[in-house]
Amino acid sequence: YLEKAYRYIHAAQCSYCRVVALPPFDGEAELKQMCLLLQKVIVKDDIVVFTACREDGGLHAGAVTEREVRTPWKYGEDLCVEEIDGVGYCVLSDESLYTPELPRAAMLMGGEVLIWMDRRAREMDLKVAQTRAAENKMFVVRASSAEQDVSYLVTPAGATACTTFCHAEQLAWALILQSDGLSKTVYPGTDIVRSRIPNAYKELIR
């Protein structure tokens, strides 16, 4: 895992990528130790690398930059949004994305990019990721093992910006604009936060 991670991080830096999401790893090291090892290959101060490992029955995730290592995302603990270089990041794992309230809460807490660490392939995964991205106007980055499924990036418009192939180890990237996730307007005069009227939902679905 570490050898491949070094290779892909190096390629990402050569391609001027600012966010790298590596798939979860198993058993090679503790999360903090792995993050410190990944930090050794980071030579640019504007890139952040995400990784995760399975511990205590769930995935624990961390973020690595040239300056620091953060490991605030732990399975079973409160939802957490971390601001790194002016961008709000949140990490969810496995079926968590299927719960609409979690991505929405992350968005309301300032999350702009949602990293989805996943180890299983489900028929509805991409559609769910597109729905969560569009309904919260945030980026969703899925990181999955090539042996299990594909990885992809979904824009706040719900479009798939890039994807890997299943059973093929590769690096996929796309050019995105941070401003796309800052605007919460879907149509002129609407806002996904301020324009929602929960009290009217019962009448609307009759």
mmCIF file of C-alpha atoms in Angstrom, residues 34-130:
data_model
loop_
_atom_site.group_PDB
_atom_site.id
_atom_site.type_symbol
_atom_site.label_atom_id
_atom_site.label_comp_id
_atom_site.label_asym_id
_atom_site.label_seq_id
_atom_site.Cartn_x
_atom_site.Cartn_y
_atom_site.Cartn_z
ATOM 1 C CA MET A 34 0.738 5.559 8.078
ATOM 2 C CA CYS A 35 -0.028 9.286 7.878
ATOM 3 C CA LEU A 36 3.475 10.128 9.086
ATOM 4 C CA LEU A 37 4.967 7.805 6.463
ATOM 5 C CA LEU A 38 2.852 9.412 3.729
ATOM 6 C CA GLN A 39 3.973 12.850 4.868
ATOM 7 C CA LYS A 40 7.538 12.024 3.874
ATOM 8 C CA VAL A 41 6.682 12.088 0.169
ATOM 9 C CA ILE A 42 4.686 15.345 0.232
ATOM 10 C CA VAL A 43 6.854 18.165 -1.107
ATOM 11 C CA LYS A 44 4.209 20.805 -1.902
ATOM 12 C CA ASP A 45 2.535 22.935 0.729
ATOM 13 C CA ASP A 46 -0.822 23.163 -1.076
ATOM 14 C CA ILE A 47 -1.754 19.465 -1.245
ATOM 15 C CA VAL A 48 -3.753 17.408 1.271
ATOM 16 C CA VAL A 49 -3.816 13.598 1.238
ATOM 17 C CA PHE A 50 -6.594 11.532 2.824
ATOM 18 C CA THR A 51 -6.293 7.917 3.901
ATOM 19 C CA ALA A 52 -8.153 5.544 6.226
ATOM 20 C CA CYS A 53 -7.811 2.188 7.973
ATOM 21 C CA ARG A 54 -10.252 -0.210 9.557
ATOM 22 C CA GLU A 55 -10.059 -0.254 13.353
ATOM 23 C CA ASP A 56 -12.550 -1.160 16.091
ATOM 24 C CA GLY A 57 -15.150 -2.314 13.583
ATOM 25 C CA GLY A 58 -15.097 0.819 11.423
ATOM 26 C CA LEU A 59 -12.964 3.108 9.308
ATOM 27 C CA HIS A 60 -10.800 5.790 10.914
ATOM 28 C CA ALA A 61 -9.514 8.506 8.592
ATOM 29 C CA GLY A 62 -6.756 11.092 8.545
ATOM 30 C CA ALA A 63 -5.535 14.032 6.489
ATOM 31 C CA VAL A 64 -1.870 14.712 5.728
ATOM 32 C CA THR A 65 -0.207 17.907 4.551
ATOM 33 C CA GLU A 66 3.430 18.934 4.345
ATOM 34 C CA ARG A 67 3.023 20.741 7.687
ATOM 35 C CA GLU A 68 0.766 18.513 9.786
ATOM 36 C CA VAL A 69 -1.155 15.283 10.292
ATOM 37 C CA ARG A 70 -4.780 15.269 11.439
ATOM 38 C CA THR A 71 -6.760 12.167 12.457
ATOM 39 C CA PRO A 72 -10.080 13.493 13.792
ATOM 40 C CA TRP A 73 -12.415 11.172 11.887
ATOM 41 C CA LYS A 74 -13.070 8.086 13.992
ATOM 42 C CA TYR A 75 -15.803 5.501 13.558
ATOM 43 C CA GLY A 76 -18.581 5.878 16.108
ATOM 44 C CA GLU A 77 -17.642 9.418 17.150
ATOM 45 C CA ASP A 78 -19.331 12.752 16.403
ATOM 46 C CA LEU A 79 -19.378 14.155 12.872
ATOM 47 C CA CYS A 80 -16.364 16.360 12.279
ATOM 48 C CA VAL A 81 -15.532 19.032 9.696
ATOM 49 C CA GLU A 82 -11.907 20.186 9.485
ATOM 50 C CA GLU A 83 -10.775 23.316 7.674
ATOM 51 C CA ILE A 84 -7.506 22.773 5.831
ATOM 52 C CA ASP A 85 -6.032 25.568 3.709
ATOM 53 C CA GLY A 86 -9.368 27.369 3.624
ATOM 54 C CA VAL A 87 -11.464 24.362 2.587
ATOM 55 C CA GLY A 88 -13.885 22.471 4.838
ATOM 56 C CA TYR A 89 -13.472 18.676 4.683
ATOM 57 C CA CYS A 90 -15.574 15.899 6.155
ATOM 58 C CA VAL A 91 -14.957 12.148 5.937
ATOM 59 C CA LEU A 92 -17.715 9.522 5.941
ATOM 60 C CA SER A 93 -17.279 5.773 5.586
ATOM 61 C CA ASP A 94 -19.167 2.809 4.156
ATOM 62 C CA GLU A 95 -22.979 3.174 4.307
ATOM 63 C CA SER A 96 -22.875 6.552 6.070
ATOM 64 C CA LEU A 97 -23.535 8.378 2.807
ATOM 65 C CA TYR A 98 -26.865 6.583 2.560
ATOM 66 C CA THR A 99 -28.088 8.580 5.587
ATOM 67 C CA PRO A 100 -29.138 11.996 4.168
ATOM 68 C CA GLU A 101 -28.768 13.813 7.495
ATOM 69 C CA LEU A 102 -25.016 13.192 7.793
ATOM 70 C CA PRO A 103 -23.895 14.952 4.574
ATOM 71 C CA ARG A 104 -26.404 17.731 5.243
ATOM 72 C CA ALA A 105 -25.086 18.247 8.781
ATOM 73 C CA ALA A 106 -21.540 18.290 7.385
ATOM 74 C CA MET A 107 -22.559 20.953 4.860
ATOM 75 C CA LEU A 108 -24.197 23.087 7.569
ATOM 76 C CA MET A 109 -20.998 22.773 9.630
ATOM 77 C CA GLY A 110 -18.990 24.273 6.767
ATOM 78 C CA GLY A 111 -18.101 21.156 4.796
ATOM 79 C CA GLU A 112 -17.329 21.781 1.134
ATOM 80 C CA VAL A 113 -15.654 18.498 0.182
ATOM 81 C CA LEU A 114 -16.987 15.172 1.427
ATOM 82 C CA ILE A 115 -14.480 12.315 1.294
ATOM 83 C CA TRP A 116 -16.304 8.979 1.147
ATOM 84 C CA MET A 117 -14.063 6.099 2.233
ATOM 85 C CA ASP A 118 -15.782 2.921 1.116
ATOM 86 C CA ARG A 119 -14.896 -0.754 0.851
ATOM 87 C CA ARG A 120 -18.025 -2.252 -0.687
ATOM 88 C CA ALA A 121 -19.690 -2.154 -4.082
ATOM 89 C CA ARG A 122 -23.436 -1.444 -4.115
ATOM 90 C CA GLU A 123 -25.721 -0.957 -7.107
ATOM 91 C CA MET A 124 -26.898 2.507 -6.001
ATOM 92 C CA ASP A 125 -23.546 3.958 -4.862
ATOM 93 C CA LEU A 126 -22.997 6.432 -7.702
ATOM 94 C CA LYS A 127 -26.621 7.606 -7.722
ATOM 95 C CA VAL A 128 -26.510 8.171 -3.955
ATOM 96 C CA ALA A 129 -23.232 10.101 -4.251
ATOM 97 C CA GLN A 130 -24.697 12.267 -7.038
#
